[in-house]
PDB file of N, CA and C in Angstrom:
ATOM      1  N   MET E  14       0.811  -1.152   0.012  1.00 83.00           N
ATOM      2  CA  MET E  14       0.011   0.017   0.063  1.00 83.00           C
ATOM      3  C   MET E  14       0.833   1.248  -0.006  1.00 83.00           C
ATOM      4  N   ILE E  15       1.905   1.301   0.904  1.00 85.00           N
ATOM      5  CA  ILE E  15       2.749   2.482   0.906  1.00 85.00           C
ATOM      6  C   ILE E  15       3.494   2.585  -0.405  1.00 85.00           C
ATOM      7  N   GLU E  16       3.851   1.459  -1.034  1.00 85.00           N
ATOM      8  CA  GLU E  16       4.598   1.488  -2.254  1.00 85.00           C
ATOM      9  C   GLU E  16       3.654   2.087  -3.315  1.00 85.00           C
ATOM     10  N   THR E  17       2.401   1.810  -3.311  1.00 85.00           N
ATOM     11  CA  THR E  17       1.460   2.349  -4.290  1.00 85.00           C
ATOM     12  C   THR E  17       1.367   3.836  -4.144  1.00 85.00           C
ATOM     13  N   VAL E  18       1.252   4.308  -2.845  1.00 83.00           N
ATOM     14  CA  VAL E  18       1.154   5.741  -2.596  1.00 83.00           C
ATOM     15  C   VAL E  18       2.460   6.456  -3.030  1.00 83.00           C
ATOM     16  N   ILE E  19       3.578   5.849  -2.743  1.00 87.00           N
ATOM     17  CA  ILE E  19       4.944   6.471  -3.091  1.00 87.00           C
ATOM     18  C   ILE E  19       5.046   6.533  -4.582  1.00 87.00           C
ATOM     19  N   GLY E  20       4.639   5.405  -5.250  1.00 84.00           N
ATOM     20  CA  GLY E  20       4.669   5.339  -6.714  1.00 84.00           C
ATOM     21  C   GLY E  20       3.723   6.404  -7.301  1.00 84.00           C
ATOM     22  N   ALA E  21       2.537   6.614  -6.739  1.00 85.00           N
ATOM     23  CA  ALA E  21       1.684   7.628  -7.344  1.00 85.00           C
ATOM     24  C   ALA E  21       2.215   9.017  -7.037  1.00 85.00           C
ATOM     25  N   ILE E  22       2.759   9.245  -5.883  1.00 87.00           N
ATOM     26  CA  ILE E  22       3.325  10.576  -5.559  1.00 87.00           C
ATOM     27  C   ILE E  22       4.533  10.846  -6.538  1.00 87.00           C
ATOM     28  N   ALA E  23       5.351   9.847  -6.772  1.00 87.00           N
ATOM     29  CA  ALA E  23       6.502  10.036  -7.639  1.00 87.00           C
ATOM     30  C   ALA E  23       6.040  10.228  -9.017  1.00 87.00           C
ATOM     31  N   ALA E  24       5.045   9.538  -9.522  1.00 86.00           N
ATOM     32  CA  ALA E  24       4.495   9.793 -10.827  1.00 86.00           C
ATOM     33  C   ALA E  24       3.934  11.129 -11.002  1.00 86.00           C
ATOM     34  N   ASN E  25       3.209  11.618  -9.949  1.00 87.00           N
ATOM     35  CA  ASN E  25       2.603  12.915  -9.961  1.00 87.00           C
ATOM     36  C   ASN E  25       3.718  13.968  -9.954  1.00 87.00           C
ATOM     37  N   ALA E  26       4.717  13.723  -9.187  1.00 89.00           N
ATOM     38  CA  ALA E  26       5.845  14.704  -9.018  1.00 89.00           C
ATOM     39  C   ALA E  26       6.535  14.798 -10.452  1.00 89.00           C
ATOM     40  N   VAL E  27       6.767  13.692 -11.089  1.00 89.00           N
ATOM     41  CA  VAL E  27       7.469  13.734 -12.279  1.00 89.00           C
ATOM     42  C   VAL E  27       6.583  14.440 -13.401  1.00 89.00           C
ATOM     43  N   ILE E  28       5.319  14.160 -13.367  1.00 90.00           N
ATOM     44  CA  ILE E  28       4.381  14.940 -14.301  1.00 90.00           C
ATOM     45  C   ILE E  28       4.325  16.381 -14.035  1.00 90.00           C
ATOM     46  N   LEU E  29       4.213  16.701 -12.696  1.00 91.00           N
ATOM     47  CA  LEU E  29       4.204  18.115 -12.322  1.00 91.00           C
ATOM     48  C   LEU E  29       5.520  18.832 -12.644  1.00 91.00           C
ATOM     49  N   ALA E  30       6.623  18.146 -12.481  1.00 90.00           N
ATOM     50  CA  ALA E  30       7.925  18.707 -12.891  1.00 90.00           C
ATOM     51  C   ALA E  30       8.011  18.945 -14.364  1.00 90.00           C
ATOM     52  N   ALA E  31       7.532  17.972 -15.194  1.00 91.00           N
ATOM     53  CA  ALA E  31       7.512  18.082 -16.674  1.00 91.00           C
ATOM     54  C   ALA E  31       6.622  19.302 -17.009  1.00 91.00           C
ATOM     55  N   LEU E  32       5.516  19.389 -16.468  1.00 92.00           N
ATOM     56  CA  LEU E  32       4.536  20.479 -16.725  1.00 92.00           C
ATOM     57  C   LEU E  32       5.100  21.797 -16.353  1.00 92.00           C
ATOM     58  N   GLY E  33       5.768  21.779 -15.170  1.00 91.00           N
ATOM     59  CA  GLY E  33       6.396  23.106 -14.710  1.00 91.00           C
ATOM     60  C   GLY E  33       7.538  23.487 -15.694  1.00 91.00           C
ATOM     61  N   PHE E  34       8.287  22.528 -16.130  1.00 91.00           N
ATOM     62  CA  PHE E  34       9.431  22.823 -17.026  1.00 91.00           C
ATOM     63  C   PHE E  34       8.900  23.352 -18.379  1.00 91.00           C
ATOM     64  N   LEU E  35       7.841  22.705 -18.843  1.00 93.00           N
ATOM     65  CA  LEU E  35       7.200  23.192 -20.137  1.00 93.00           C
ATOM     66  C   LEU E  35       6.628  24.575 -19.954  1.00 93.00           C
ATOM     67  N   THR E  36       5.948  24.746 -18.872  1.00 92.00           N
ATOM     68  CA  THR E  36       5.349  26.071 -18.664  1.00 92.00           C
ATOM     69  C   THR E  36       6.431  27.180 -18.530  1.00 92.00           C
ATOM     70  N   ARG E  37       7.496  26.867 -17.825  1.00 92.00           N
ATOM     71  CA  ARG E  37       8.613  27.794 -17.615  1.00 92.00           C
ATOM     72  C   ARG E  37       9.181  28.045 -19.015  1.00 92.00           C
ATOM     73  N   SER E  38       9.434  27.062 -19.893  1.00 91.00           N
ATOM     74  CA  SER E  38      10.000  27.216 -21.184  1.00 91.00           C
ATOM     75  C   SER E  38       9.133  28.116 -22.074  1.00 91.00           C
ATOM     76  N   ILE E  39       7.801  27.868 -22.036  1.00 91.00           N
ATOM     77  CA  ILE E  39       6.889  28.609 -22.845  1.00 91.00           C
ATOM     78  C   ILE E  39       6.912  30.105 -22.425  1.00 91.00           C
ATOM     79  N   ILE E  40       6.849  30.363 -21.091  1.00 91.00           N
ATOM     80  CA  ILE E  40       6.937  31.732 -20.566  1.00 91.00           C
ATOM     81  C   ILE E  40       8.251  32.402 -20.898  1.00 91.00           C
ATOM     82  N   ILE E  41       9.318  31.743 -20.823  1.00 90.00           N
ATOM     83  CA  ILE E  41      10.605  32.280 -21.202  1.00 90.00           C
ATOM     84  C   ILE E  41      10.668  32.633 -22.677  1.00 90.00           C
ATOM     85  N   HIS E  42      10.105  31.678 -23.464  1.00 89.00           N
ATOM     86  CA  HIS E  42      10.036  31.959 -24.929  1.00 89.00           C
ATOM     87  C   HIS E  42       9.272  33.229 -25.210  1.00 89.00           C
ATOM     88  N   PHE E  43       8.051  33.366 -24.742  1.00 87.00           N
ATOM     89  CA  PHE E  43       7.285  34.543 -24.986  1.00 87.00           C
ATOM     90  C   PHE E  43       7.876  35.817 -24.433  1.00 87.00           C
ATOM     91  N   LEU E  44       8.428  35.745 -23.237  1.00 87.00           N
ATOM     92  CA  LEU E  44       9.143  36.911 -22.723  1.00 87.00           C
ATOM     93  C   LEU E  44      10.299  37.288 -23.513  1.00 87.00           C
ATOM     94  N   SER E  45      11.128  36.339 -23.985  1.00 89.00           N
ATOM     95  CA  SER E  45      12.280  36.667 -24.782  1.00 89.00           C
ATOM     96  C   SER E  45      11.846  37.310 -26.139  1.00 89.00           C
ATOM     97  N   LYS E  46      10.720  36.836 -26.757  1.00 89.00           N
ATOM     98  CA  LYS E  46      10.220  37.480 -27.910  1.00 89.00           C
ATOM     99  C   LYS E  46       9.820  38.905 -27.629  1.00 89.00           C
ATOM    100  N   ASP E  47       9.084  39.081 -26.520  1.00 88.00           N
ATOM    101  CA  ASP E  47       8.673  40.424 -26.168  1.00 88.00           C
ATOM    102  C   ASP E  47       9.869  41.337 -25.894  1.00 88.00           C
ATOM    103  N   ILE E  48      10.909  40.833 -25.191  1.00 90.00           N
ATOM    104  CA  ILE E  48      12.053  41.611 -24.889  1.00 90.00           C
ATOM    105  C   ILE E  48      12.721  41.986 -26.217  1.00 90.00           C
ATOM    106  N   GLU E  49      12.939  41.069 -27.129  1.00 90.00           N
ATOM    107  CA  GLU E  49      13.510  41.469 -28.453  1.00 90.00           C
ATOM    108  C   GLU E  49      12.723  42.522 -29.163  1.00 90.00           C
ATOM    109  N   LYS E  50      11.410  42.347 -29.187  1.00 91.00           N
ATOM    110  CA  LYS E  50      10.527  43.286 -29.790  1.00 91.00           C
ATOM    111  C   LYS E  50      10.700  44.659 -29.115  1.00 91.00           C
ATOM    112  N   PHE E  51      10.711  44.681 -27.817  1.00 93.00           N
ATOM    113  CA  PHE E  51      10.865  45.934 -27.066  1.00 93.00           C
ATOM    114  C   PHE E  51      12.187  46.637 -27.330  1.00 93.00           C
ATOM    115  N   LYS E  52      13.294  45.779 -27.405  1.00 93.00           N
ATOM    116  CA  LYS E  52      14.584  46.349 -27.712  1.00 93.00           C
ATOM    117  C   LYS E  52      14.635  46.919 -29.187  1.00 93.00           C
ATOM    118  N   ASN E  53      13.972  46.222 -30.090  1.00 94.00           N
ATOM    119  CA  ASN E  53      13.985  46.710 -31.475  1.00 94.00           C
ATOM    120  C   ASN E  53      13.128  48.021 -31.591  1.00 94.00           C
ATOM    121  N   ASP E  54      12.049  48.064 -30.879  1.00 95.00           N
ATOM    122  CA  ASP E  54      11.175  49.282 -30.905  1.00 95.00           C
ATOM    123  C   ASP E  54      11.939  50.441 -30.231  1.00 95.00           C
ATOM    124  N   LEU E  55      12.681  50.154 -29.175  1.00 95.00           N
ATOM    125  CA  LEU E  55      13.351  51.172 -28.480  1.00 95.00           C
ATOM    126  C   LEU E  55      14.493  51.697 -29.336  1.00 95.00           C
ATOM    127  N   GLU E  56      15.191  50.804 -29.977  1.00 95.00           N
ATOM    128  CA  GLU E  56      16.348  51.205 -30.867  1.00 95.00           C
ATOM    129  C   GLU E  56      15.787  52.069 -32.025  1.00 95.00           C
ATOM    130  N   PHE E  57      14.618  51.697 -32.528  1.00 96.00           N
ATOM    131  CA  PHE E  57      14.056  52.437 -33.657  1.00 96.00           C
ATOM    132  C   PHE E  57      13.654  53.806 -33.252  1.00 96.00           C
ATOM    133  N   LYS E  58      13.013  53.909 -32.081  1.00 96.00           N
ATOM    134  CA  LYS E  58      12.615  55.215 -31.618  1.00 96.00           C
ATOM    135  C   LYS E  58      13.842  56.052 -31.284  1.00 96.00           C
ATOM    136  N   ALA E  59      14.907  55.453 -30.734  1.00 96.00           N
ATOM    137  CA  ALA E  59      16.093  56.280 -30.449  1.00 96.00           C
ATOM    138  C   ALA E  59      16.720  56.740 -31.633  1.00 96.00           C
ATOM    139  N   LYS E  60      16.745  55.883 -32.804  1.00 96.00           N
ATOM    140  CA  LYS E  60      17.356  56.397 -34.041  1.00 96.00           C
ATOM    141  C   LYS E  60      16.525  57.526 -34.549  1.00 96.00           C
ATOM    142  N   ILE E  61      15.145  57.436 -34.487  1.00 96.00           N
ATOM    143  CA  ILE E  61      14.331  58.476 -35.078  1.00 96.00           C
ATOM    144  C   ILE E  61      14.589  59.810 -34.232  1.00 96.00           C
ATOM    145  N   GLU E  62      14.651  59.749 -32.892  1.00 96.00           N
ATOM    146  CA  GLU E  62      14.844  60.882 -32.070  1.00 96.00           C
ATOM    147  C   GLU E  62      16.260  61.513 -32.412  1.00 96.00           C
ATOM    148  N   LEU E  63      17.218  60.637 -32.480  1.00 96.00           N
ATOM    149  CA  LEU E  63      18.638  61.088 -32.789  1.00 96.00           C
ATOM    150  C   LEU E  63      18.727  61.820 -34.150  1.00 96.00           C
ATOM    151  N   GLU E  64      18.009  61.336 -35.160  1.00 95.00           N
ATOM    152  CA  GLU E  64      18.027  61.909 -36.507  1.00 95.00           C
ATOM    153  C   GLU E  64      17.304  63.268 -36.395  1.00 95.00           C
ATOM    154  N   SER E  65      16.175  63.293 -35.690  1.00 95.00           N
ATOM    155  CA  SER E  65      15.406  64.523 -35.405  1.00 95.00           C
ATOM    156  C   SER E  65      16.383  65.551 -34.757  1.00 95.00           C
ATOM    157  N   TYR E  66      16.989  65.095 -33.744  1.00 95.00           N
ATOM    158  CA  TYR E  66      17.914  66.054 -32.990  1.00 95.00           C
ATOM    159  C   TYR E  66      19.070  66.538 -33.912  1.00 95.00           C
ATOM    160  N   ARG E  67      19.657  65.643 -34.650  1.00 95.00           N
ATOM    161  CA  ARG E  67      20.681  66.035 -35.643  1.00 95.00           C
ATOM    162  C   ARG E  67      20.184  67.053 -36.627  1.00 95.00           C
ATOM    163  N   SER E  68      18.977  66.806 -37.110  1.00 95.00           N
ATOM    164  CA  SER E  68      18.356  67.733 -38.060  1.00 95.00           C
ATOM    165  C   SER E  68      18.213  69.146 -37.433  1.00 95.00           C
ATOM    166  N   LYS E  69      17.700  69.190 -36.252  1.00 95.00           N
ATOM    167  CA  LYS E  69      17.509  70.476 -35.572  1.00 95.00           C
ATOM    168  C   LYS E  69      18.798  71.187 -35.363  1.00 95.00           C
ATOM    169  N   LEU E  70      19.847  70.345 -34.973  1.00 95.00           N
ATOM    170  CA  LEU E  70      21.213  70.940 -34.794  1.00 95.00           C
ATOM    171  C   LEU E  70      21.787  71.506 -36.053  1.00 95.00           C
ATOM    172  N   GLU E  71      21.517  70.757 -37.167  1.00 94.00           N
ATOM    173  CA  GLU E  71      22.077  71.239 -38.418  1.00 94.00           C
ATOM    174  C   GLU E  71      21.340  72.464 -38.922  1.00 94.00           C
ATOM    175  N   LYS E  72      20.090  72.611 -38.630  1.00 93.00           N
ATOM    176  CA  LYS E  72      19.317  73.802 -38.973  1.00 93.00           C
ATOM    177  C   LYS E  72      19.916  75.011 -38.160  1.00 93.00           C
ATOM    178  N   GLU E  73      20.065  74.760 -36.930  1.00 93.00           N
ATOM    179  CA  GLU E  73      20.652  75.815 -35.978  1.00 93.00           C
ATOM    180  C   GLU E  73      22.017  76.203 -36.506  1.00 93.00           C
ATOM    181  N   HIS E  74      22.849  75.225 -36.782  1.00 92.00           N
ATOM    182  CA  HIS E  74      24.189  75.473 -37.326  1.00 92.00           C
ATOM    183  C   HIS E  74      24.100  76.361 -38.575  1.00 92.00           C
ATOM    184  N   ILE E  75      23.314  75.956 -39.481  1.00 90.00           N
ATOM    185  CA  ILE E  75      23.141  76.839 -40.829  1.00 90.00           C
ATOM    186  C   ILE E  75      22.707  78.239 -40.434  1.00 90.00           C
ATOM    187  N   ARG E  76      21.653  78.379 -39.566  1.00 88.00           N
ATOM    188  CA  ARG E  76      21.189  79.667 -39.171  1.00 88.00           C
ATOM    189  C   ARG E  76      22.343  80.516 -38.497  1.00 88.00           C
ATOM    190  N   LEU E  77      23.083  79.949 -37.646  1.00 87.00           N
ATOM    191  CA  LEU E  77      24.212  80.670 -37.019  1.00 87.00           C
ATOM    192  C   LEU E  77      25.352  81.056 -38.088  1.00 87.00           C
ATOM    193  N   GLN E  78      25.603  80.091 -38.954  1.00 85.00           N
ATOM    194  CA  GLN E  78      26.513  80.421 -39.967  1.00 85.00           C
ATOM    195  C   GLN E  78      26.126  81.602 -40.801  1.00 85.00           C
ATOM    196  N   ILE E  79      24.865  81.655 -41.202  1.00 84.00           N
ATOM    197  CA  ILE E  79      24.311  82.823 -42.001  1.00 84.00           C
ATOM    198  C   ILE E  79      24.442  84.093 -41.182  1.00 84.00           C
ATOM    199  N   SER E  80      24.075  84.066 -39.926  1.00 81.00           N
ATOM    200  CA  SER E  80      24.091  85.260 -39.192  1.00 81.00           C
ATOM    201  C   SER E  80      25.530  85.665 -38.886  1.00 81.00           C
ATOM    202  N   TYR E  81      26.422  84.750 -38.692  1.00 82.00           N
ATOM    203  CA  TYR E  81      27.822  85.064 -38.456  1.00 82.00           C
ATOM    204  C   TYR E  81      28.380  85.602 -39.791  1.00 82.00           C
ATOM    205  N   GLY E  82      27.997  85.002 -40.953  1.00 78.00           N
ATOM    206  CA  GLY E  82      28.481  85.501 -42.181  1.00 78.00           C
ATOM    207  C   GLY E  82      28.162  86.934 -42.409  1.00 78.00           C
ATOM    208  N   GLY E  83      26.958  87.324 -42.016  1.00 81.00           N
ATOM    209  CA  GLY E  83      26.603  88.763 -42.128  1.00 81.00           C
ATOM    210  C   GLY E  83      27.476  89.676 -41.163  1.00 81.00           C
ATOM    211  N   ILE E  84      27.715  89.181 -39.974  1.00 85.00           N
ATOM    212  CA  ILE E  84      28.591  89.857 -39.081  1.00 85.00           C
ATOM    213  C   ILE E  84      29.964  90.052 -39.686  1.00 85.00           C
ATOM    214  N   PHE E  85      30.511  89.056 -40.180  1.00 84.00           N
ATOM    215  CA  PHE E  85      31.925  88.983 -40.768  1.00 84.00           C
ATOM    216  C   PHE E  85      31.944  89.985 -41.911  1.00 84.00           C
ATOM    217  N   GLU E  86      30.918  89.950 -42.763  1.00 85.00           N
ATOM    218  CA  GLU E  86      30.844  90.892 -43.855  1.00 85.00           C
ATOM    219  C   GLU E  86      30.877  92.323 -43.426  1.00 85.00           C
ATOM    220  N   LYS E  87      30.043  92.618 -42.438  1.00 87.00           N
ATOM    221  CA  LYS E  87      30.023  93.988 -41.833  1.00 87.00           C
ATOM    222  C   LYS E  87      31.368  94.444 -41.278  1.00 87.00           C
ATOM    223  N   GLN E  88      32.001  93.421 -40.587  1.00 88.00           N
ATOM    224  CA  GLN E  88      33.321  93.751 -40.085  1.00 88.00           C
ATOM    225  C   GLN E  88      34.337  94.020 -41.226  1.00 88.00           C
ATOM    226  N   ALA E  89      34.232  93.255 -42.290  1.00 89.00           N
ATOM    227  CA  ALA E  89      35.180  93.404 -43.384  1.00 89.00           C
ATOM    228  C   ALA E  89      34.900  94.863 -44.035  1.00 89.00           C
ATOM    229  N   ASN E  90      33.686  95.191 -44.150  1.00 91.00           N
ATOM    230  CA  ASN E  90      33.392  96.459 -44.703  1.00 91.00           C
ATOM    231  C   ASN E  90      33.879  97.645 -43.838  1.00 91.00           C
ATOM    232  N   VAL E  91      33.742  97.459 -42.532  1.00 94.00           N
ATOM    233  CA  VAL E  91      34.320  98.507 -41.590  1.00 94.00           C
ATOM    234  C   VAL E  91      35.798  98.656 -41.760  1.00 94.00           C
ATOM    235  N   PHE E  92      36.471  97.438 -41.805  1.00 94.00           N
ATOM    236  CA  PHE E  92      37.935  97.479 -41.959  1.00 94.00           C
ATOM    237  C   PHE E  92      38.368  98.197 -43.309  1.00 94.00           C
ATOM    238  N   ILE E  93      37.592  97.865 -44.368  1.00 95.00           N
ATOM    239  CA  ILE E  93      37.954  98.525 -45.664  1.00 95.00           C
ATOM    240  C   ILE E  93      37.776 100.065 -45.529  1.00 95.00           C
ATOM    241  N   GLU E  94      36.603 100.407 -44.893  1.00 96.00           N
ATOM    242  CA  GLU E  94      36.308 101.851 -44.675  1.00 96.00           C
ATOM    243  C   GLU E  94      37.415 102.540 -43.885  1.00 96.00           C
ATOM    244  N   ILE E  95      37.820 101.905 -42.804  1.00 96.00           N
ATOM    245  CA  ILE E  95      38.914 102.431 -41.989  1.00 96.00           C
ATOM    246  C   ILE E  95      40.186 102.562 -42.762  1.00 96.00           C
ATOM    247  N   TYR E  96      40.495 101.546 -43.531  1.00 96.00           N
ATOM    248  CA  TYR E  96      41.739 101.572 -44.316  1.00 96.00           C
ATOM    249  C   TYR E  96      41.745 102.695 -45.310  1.00 96.00           C
ATOM    250  N   ASN E  97      40.535 102.891 -45.975  1.00 96.00           N
ATOM    251  CA  ASN E  97      40.405 104.042 -46.945  1.00 96.00           C
ATOM    252  C   ASN E  97      40.571 105.353 -46.235  1.00 96.00           C
ATOM    253  N   HIS E  98      39.980 105.558 -44.968  1.00 96.00           N
ATOM    254  CA  HIS E  98      40.214 106.731 -44.218  1.00 96.00           C
ATOM    255  C   HIS E  98      41.603 106.953 -43.864  1.00 96.00           C
ATOM    256  N   ILE E  99      42.328 105.947 -43.574  1.00 96.00           N
ATOM    257  CA  ILE E  99      43.832 105.956 -43.224  1.00 96.00           C
ATOM    258  C   ILE E  99      44.534 106.394 -44.479  1.00 96.00           C
ATOM    259  N   LEU E 100      44.285 105.764 -45.587  1.00 95.00           N
ATOM    260  CA  LEU E 100      44.982 106.209 -46.801  1.00 95.00           C
ATOM    261  C   LEU E 100      44.684 107.665 -47.213  1.00 95.00           C
ATOM    262  N   THR E 101      43.496 108.132 -47.032  1.00 96.00           N
ATOM    263  CA  THR E 101      43.154 109.519 -47.321  1.00 96.00           C
ATOM    264  C   THR E 101      43.843 110.448 -46.360  1.00 96.00           C
ATOM    265  N   PHE E 102      43.842 110.065 -45.137  1.00 95.00           N
ATOM    266  CA  PHE E 102      44.535 110.841 -44.044  1.00 95.00           C
ATOM    267  C   PHE E 102      46.091 110.921 -44.375  1.00 95.00           C
ATOM    268  N   GLU E 103      46.597 109.770 -44.740  1.00 94.00           N
ATOM    269  CA  GLU E 103      48.058 109.784 -45.121  1.00 94.00           C
ATOM    270  C   GLU E 103      48.331 110.659 -46.313  1.00 94.00           C
ATOM    271  N   ALA E 104      47.458 110.563 -47.323  1.00 92.00           N
ATOM    272  CA  ALA E 104      47.691 111.469 -48.476  1.00 92.00           C
ATOM    273  C   ALA E 104      47.631 112.895 -48.128  1.00 92.00           C
ATOM    274  N   LYS E 105      46.682 113.296 -47.247  1.00 92.00           N
ATOM    275  CA  LYS E 105      46.598 114.638 -46.819  1.00 92.00           C
ATOM    276  C   LYS E 105      47.808 115.071 -46.096  1.00 92.00           C
ATOM    277  N   ILE E 106      48.317 114.211 -45.271  1.00 91.00           N
ATOM    278  CA  ILE E 106      49.531 114.610 -44.476  1.00 91.00           C
ATOM    279  C   ILE E 106      50.691 114.764 -45.371  1.00 91.00           C
ATOM    280  N   LYS E 107      50.840 113.837 -46.373  1.00 90.00           N
ATOM    281  CA  LYS E 107      51.921 113.962 -47.404  1.00 90.00           C
ATOM    282  C   LYS E 107      51.836 115.326 -48.095  1.00 90.00           C
ATOM    283  N   ARG E 108      50.593 115.742 -48.453  1.00 89.00           N
ATOM    284  CA  ARG E 108      50.404 116.985 -49.209  1.00 89.00           C
ATOM    285  C   ARG E 108      50.823 118.158 -48.262  1.00 89.00           C
ATOM    286  N   CYS E 109      50.477 118.026 -47.086  1.00 88.00           N
ATOM    287  CA  CYS E 109      50.839 119.162 -46.108  1.00 88.00           C
ATOM    288  C   CYS E 109      52.319 119.243 -45.952  1.00 88.00           C
ATOM    289  N   ILE E 110      53.016 118.125 -45.787  1.00 88.00           N
ATOM    290  CA  ILE E 110      54.410 118.106 -45.536  1.00 88.00           C
ATOM    291  C   ILE E 110      55.243 118.369 -46.790  1.00 88.00           C
ATOM    292  N   THR E 111      54.810 117.885 -47.903  1.00 81.00           N
ATOM    293  CA  THR E 111      55.628 118.032 -49.160  1.00 81.00           C
ATOM    294  C   THR E 111      55.335 119.411 -49.723  1.00 81.00           C
ATOM    295  N   PRO E 112      56.415 120.152 -49.964  1.00 72.00           N
ATOM    296  CA  PRO E 112      56.200 121.531 -50.610  1.00 72.00           C
ATOM    297  C   PRO E 112      55.801 121.386 -52.093  1.00 72.00           C
ATOM    298  N   LEU E 113      55.052 122.293 -52.501  1.00 63.00           N
ATOM    299  CA  LEU E 113      54.651 122.287 -53.895  1.00 63.00           C
ATOM    300  C   LEU E 113      55.603 122.890 -54.797  1.00 63.00           C
TER     301      LEU E 113
END
């Protein structure tokens, strides 16, 4: 009688262990699929955000280049004007110093 009970318990334990292993394997399989999908979605979203950020930075860079280009042009014009005034001043000084 005890042998029958022990045999039944052992058989049930083996069946429960097999069912537990199968259940665990199925759950791990589904979770790993979900994890891979989540990783891929996250990577895709990160790439989109990164490209969007790069695009915004490039627009800002171009805008700053244009505004700095205008500033540099104005500076160059001022330098040319100052140089012309210096040349005019130098010519007037030479005329004043040099006898006619």
